[in-house]
Amino acid sequence: MRAIGIILAGGSSNRMRELSRKRAVCAMPVAGFYRSIDFALSNMTNSHIQTVAVFTQYNAGSLNEHLSSSKWWDFGRKQGGLYVFTPAVKASGNLWYRGTADAIAQNLEFLKSCHEPYVIITSGDCVYKMDYNKLLEYHIQKQADITVVCKDMSADIDTERFGTIRMNEESRIEEFEEKPVVARSNTISCGIYVIRRRQLIELIEKAQAEERYDFVRDILVRYKDMKRIYGYKIKSYWNNIASVEDYYRTNMDFLKPEVREHFFREYPGVYTKIADLPPAKYNVGVSVKNALVSSGCIINGTVEDSVIFKGAFVGNNCYIKNSIILNDVYIGDNTHIENCIVESHGTIQANSFYKGENGIKIVVESNERYVI
Amino acid sequence: MIKKEMIAMLLAGGQGSRLGVLTAKMAKPAVSFGGKYRIIDFPLSNCINSGVDTVGVLTQYRPLRLNSHIGIGIPWDLDRNIGGVSVLPPYEKSSNSEWYTGTANAIYQNMEYMETYNPDYVLILSGDHIYKMDYETMLDFHKGSGADVTIAVMPVPMEEASRFGIMITDDDKRIVDFEEKPEHPRSNLASMGIYIFSWKALKEALIKNKDQSGLDFGKHIIPYCKDKGLSLYAYEFDGYWKDVGTLTSYWEANMELIDIVPEFNLYEEYWKIFTAGDVQPPQYLGPDSAIERSIIGEGTEILGEVHNSVIGPGVKIGKGTIVNHSIIMNGSVIGENCNIEKAIIAEKVEVGSNVQLGAFEEAENETKPGIYREGLVTIGEKSVIPDGVKVGKNTMISGETVAADYPDGKLDSGRTLDKGGAAE
């Protein structure tokens, strides 16, 4: 592959509500056993990209723990590897990353020291599978300066938190609006870009000199008429998880057979850190219908239309419906949980009742755990 | 100079013919267990959990599955710069080339490997038991007692003692005598086939006995050490330890895992069992599924009913199918509206729809009554079973079978239907 990869994994999001207290969005658990960044990392390795840089800043504990070894994604190699860049104290000053472009600017030496002619940039909070080789081919064929991956969203999806795009017949981007108040297009930018490495260095250096720090606003939007910026439509599954509603919807999508087929079975797969948990166990009096259950779980009650993440314990006579139970949650007996997301490592006492009335309720409980 | 205090030698070369068709294509240590694992995962995980990071795995019978499972040892953190896991098959020499003719002979042939690490102690393990054991504690006992050889033993019920090699000890656990499968046992301490040798004692015993044909630890090396007056001690182990050498004990050990609090607990945090899994996604249970008292592996899709069973990773069970008291291993696909009772279905088997396994009155198996018994239906890996057939108890099926193999759509109890197994 003639490209290096950059994964932008910096951010928190108010739209994640309580879920972002503990971790960066990219470290959110997805589909029972992945973390969000696994999709970008797996796409990189499956596209034979050998060198990948991850830029992280906000609450990176979970993320760093997840990336403690790069071997799960096959980056533990002599050539290339996985590099995690957090803001550092430098001779030139000690600044946080003031934006995505600034994150790249502060680590420009890394970009300069590579020899691959192209860079694939992706955000780490999207759930998708993509062969970046095809994207790069398209980029070269269009003789583009920058190619932006985009997707037509269905009308019922709120596009306001994305960048919206309008293209001409040749797929050249004519309009690019970041987080518009009123969206004039339902084609959105997926946060995945291809750019020539030297071009990127040049643009970043220019932005830095002008004290501009955001990749989308200060490079894509600002240069859209001067540079040849093209759109590449992704036809397969793509979803961003950076709001509670989208996070919930994305997880629930995995209850559909075609989504499971796409991510769980079609080659090449999506990889993640191995947890070495025993298989899930079901005791007497269990009823589980239309649900995903991960390894290490022990189920005693009723679970319907839900996703249960790794190592969860569901007590006797519980009723769990339309909910997402994150990693290592303990749920005491006779508990009712409906339309909820239960934060990881939580301990729910017996006889509790949680129900999301208008929308999704986020349950954060850190009671003492006596059992297990 | 490289120095490892204790290295382990894991004997994984045997076929395990009492597991019948399960070991037709792979060595016993590679057989799946407990919805996720392979038998060899237990001793390998015990090694790394005990701080033994140098393990030689001796292979001989059908090693392919074992080799690809072990790889370079990543799942067990046994990929090391110095030490780690090494697979040791028999090899050609300028003279005296031979297969591994016995347990101790296999170790003798790998003297050079052991000497590389300059060990003080060598731990001898076998790859066919399910247990969790801290070998470091056993080593402490070995050092503390000043033994040359320590044999791990397990108290068994007196009436079963005549099935084992029995150690007779004095009050200090020093072994004063031993007897192999005695009719009238004088003790109930059964040898678990786990030994720690002080390196000097092992080396000397192996060299002295190298010309013995079929050189075996139980038959030759241990008696030799005792006759020579070395000090032999018994290390008593009182945890869960299960030999899964026969189909029925293999089935039982799996079934024990589904008890509410099983005697052998896989859910403990501090002594994890590691394995090389190619499937990881969560399992999916469909809108009409029913499930009870079962453990289910990763990535499995269940649309039917599963009761009292151990289902491996990547299995698919169709709508309307009922599985009871059965073991279904990695990647097998079961069609719709089947009824499966007390079956062991090996890896990547395809069972059609409307199939009934475990039907009819029980009858003794025609070819191997000692193996295919207790009503079990055993199906070899990559077998195919066509739609709509009924299969009786104590049966064995191997290979791609078609409707014509089942006169009147059935296979009577006690029959063996061997179509040579699937192509390699």
mmCIF file of C-alpha atoms in Angstrom, chain A residues 31-34 71-72 254-257 260-261 263-265 270-298 300 307-308 328, chain B residues 34-37 74-75 77 79 257-262 266-267 269 272-275 277 280-301 311 314-316:
data_model
loop_
_atom_site.group_PDB
_atom_site.id
_atom_site.type_symbol
_atom_site.label_atom_id
_atom_site.label_comp_id
_atom_site.label_asym_id
_atom_site.label_seq_id
_atom_site.Cartn_x
_atom_site.Cartn_y
_atom_site.Cartn_z
ATOM 1 C CA ALA A 31 -21.554 -4.515 18.916
ATOM 2 C CA GLY A 32 -20.851 -6.564 22.008
ATOM 3 C CA PHE A 33 -17.091 -6.814 21.869
ATOM 4 C CA TYR A 34 -15.418 -4.252 19.601
ATOM 5 C CA LYS A 71 -0.512 -7.173 17.507
ATOM 6 C CA TRP A 72 -4.270 -7.705 17.370
ATOM 7 C CA PHE A 254 -26.249 -5.614 14.691
ATOM 8 C CA LEU A 255 -29.434 -7.489 15.493
ATOM 9 C CA LYS A 256 -30.101 -7.492 11.742
ATOM 10 C CA PRO A 257 -28.744 -10.549 9.937
ATOM 11 C CA ARG A 260 -23.920 -9.284 11.226
ATOM 12 C CA GLU A 261 -23.088 -11.014 7.961
ATOM 13 C CA PHE A 263 -19.162 -7.332 9.865
ATOM 14 C CA PHE A 264 -18.906 -10.734 11.554
ATOM 15 C CA ARG A 265 -18.592 -13.127 8.649
ATOM 16 C CA VAL A 270 -12.735 -6.680 11.999
ATOM 17 C CA TYR A 271 -10.178 -7.355 14.722
ATOM 18 C CA THR A 272 -10.026 -6.394 18.347
ATOM 19 C CA LYS A 273 -8.015 -6.990 21.472
ATOM 20 C CA ILE A 274 -8.579 -10.526 22.702
ATOM 21 C CA ALA A 275 -10.305 -10.683 26.058
ATOM 22 C CA ASP A 276 -9.806 -14.405 26.798
ATOM 23 C CA LEU A 277 -13.205 -14.812 28.352
ATOM 24 C CA PRO A 278 -15.018 -18.112 28.691
ATOM 25 C CA PRO A 279 -18.058 -18.787 26.510
ATOM 26 C CA ALA A 280 -21.400 -17.307 27.569
ATOM 27 C CA LYS A 281 -23.424 -19.356 29.983
ATOM 28 C CA TYR A 282 -27.188 -19.718 30.334
ATOM 29 C CA ASN A 283 -28.711 -21.099 33.501
ATOM 30 C CA VAL A 284 -32.194 -22.340 34.305
ATOM 31 C CA GLY A 285 -35.182 -20.058 33.739
ATOM 32 C CA VAL A 286 -33.569 -18.075 30.940
ATOM 33 C CA SER A 287 -35.360 -16.571 27.998
ATOM 34 C CA VAL A 288 -33.294 -14.761 25.391
ATOM 35 C CA LYS A 289 -34.892 -13.535 22.204
ATOM 36 C CA ASN A 290 -33.433 -11.474 19.397
ATOM 37 C CA ALA A 291 -30.328 -10.550 21.317
ATOM 38 C CA LEU A 292 -26.558 -10.474 21.001
ATOM 39 C CA VAL A 293 -24.688 -11.956 23.937
ATOM 40 C CA SER A 294 -20.908 -11.779 24.254
ATOM 41 C CA SER A 295 -18.421 -14.105 25.813
ATOM 42 C CA GLY A 296 -17.970 -14.144 29.560
ATOM 43 C CA CYS A 297 -21.646 -13.377 30.187
ATOM 44 C CA ILE A 298 -23.758 -15.332 32.642
ATOM 45 C CA ASN A 300 -30.236 -15.988 34.348
ATOM 46 C CA VAL A 307 -27.096 -6.200 23.066
ATOM 47 C CA ILE A 308 -25.188 -7.598 26.037
ATOM 48 C CA ASP A 328 -18.788 -6.196 33.030
ATOM 49 C CA GLY B 34 -15.977 -26.488 26.623
ATOM 50 C CA GLY B 35 -17.444 -24.387 23.848
ATOM 51 C CA LYS B 36 -14.244 -22.557 23.043
ATOM 52 C CA TYR B 37 -11.074 -24.334 24.010
ATOM 53 C CA ILE B 74 0.776 -15.688 20.952
ATOM 54 C CA PRO B 75 -2.501 -16.592 22.732
ATOM 55 C CA ASP B 77 2.052 -15.110 25.706
ATOM 56 C CA ASP B 79 6.024 -15.933 21.967
ATOM 57 C CA LEU B 257 -19.481 -27.256 32.881
ATOM 58 C CA ILE B 258 -23.147 -26.306 32.573
ATOM 59 C CA ASP B 259 -23.933 -26.817 36.263
ATOM 60 C CA ILE B 260 -24.873 -23.552 38.007
ATOM 61 C CA VAL B 261 -21.616 -23.475 39.912
ATOM 62 C CA PRO B 262 -19.525 -26.077 38.180
ATOM 63 C CA LEU B 266 -13.939 -21.151 33.855
ATOM 64 C CA TYR B 267 -15.200 -17.767 35.061
ATOM 65 C CA GLU B 269 -10.559 -13.934 36.978
ATOM 66 C CA LYS B 272 -7.527 -17.561 32.864
ATOM 67 C CA ILE B 273 -7.493 -20.249 30.246
ATOM 68 C CA PHE B 274 -6.167 -18.870 26.983
ATOM 69 C CA THR B 275 -6.878 -20.155 23.524
ATOM 70 C CA GLY B 277 -9.838 -18.344 18.619
ATOM 71 C CA GLN B 280 -14.854 -13.609 18.354
ATOM 72 C CA PRO B 281 -18.154 -11.826 17.696
ATOM 73 C CA PRO B 282 -21.016 -12.162 20.160
ATOM 74 C CA GLN B 283 -23.570 -14.861 19.680
ATOM 75 C CA TYR B 284 -27.016 -14.135 18.341
ATOM 76 C CA LEU B 285 -30.184 -15.691 19.713
ATOM 77 C CA GLY B 286 -33.150 -15.381 17.400
ATOM 78 C CA PRO B 287 -36.719 -14.261 18.103
ATOM 79 C CA ASP B 288 -37.974 -17.832 18.487
ATOM 80 C CA SER B 289 -35.008 -19.291 20.294
ATOM 81 C CA ALA B 290 -35.122 -20.938 23.678
ATOM 82 C CA ILE B 291 -32.099 -21.705 25.735
ATOM 83 C CA GLU B 292 -31.419 -23.178 29.141
ATOM 84 C CA ARG B 293 -28.514 -24.641 31.057
ATOM 85 C CA SER B 294 -26.028 -24.300 28.257
ATOM 86 C CA ILE B 295 -22.797 -22.643 27.372
ATOM 87 C CA ILE B 296 -22.476 -21.152 23.931
ATOM 88 C CA GLY B 297 -19.358 -20.098 22.040
ATOM 89 C CA GLU B 298 -18.637 -16.877 20.235
ATOM 90 C CA GLY B 299 -20.276 -15.976 16.933
ATOM 91 C CA THR B 300 -22.841 -18.753 17.153
ATOM 92 C CA GLU B 301 -26.348 -18.123 15.779
ATOM 93 C CA ILE B 311 -22.076 -25.352 21.748
ATOM 94 C CA GLY B 314 -19.360 -20.210 14.885
ATOM 95 C CA VAL B 315 -22.146 -22.800 15.014
ATOM 96 C CA LYS B 316 -25.516 -22.251 13.336
#
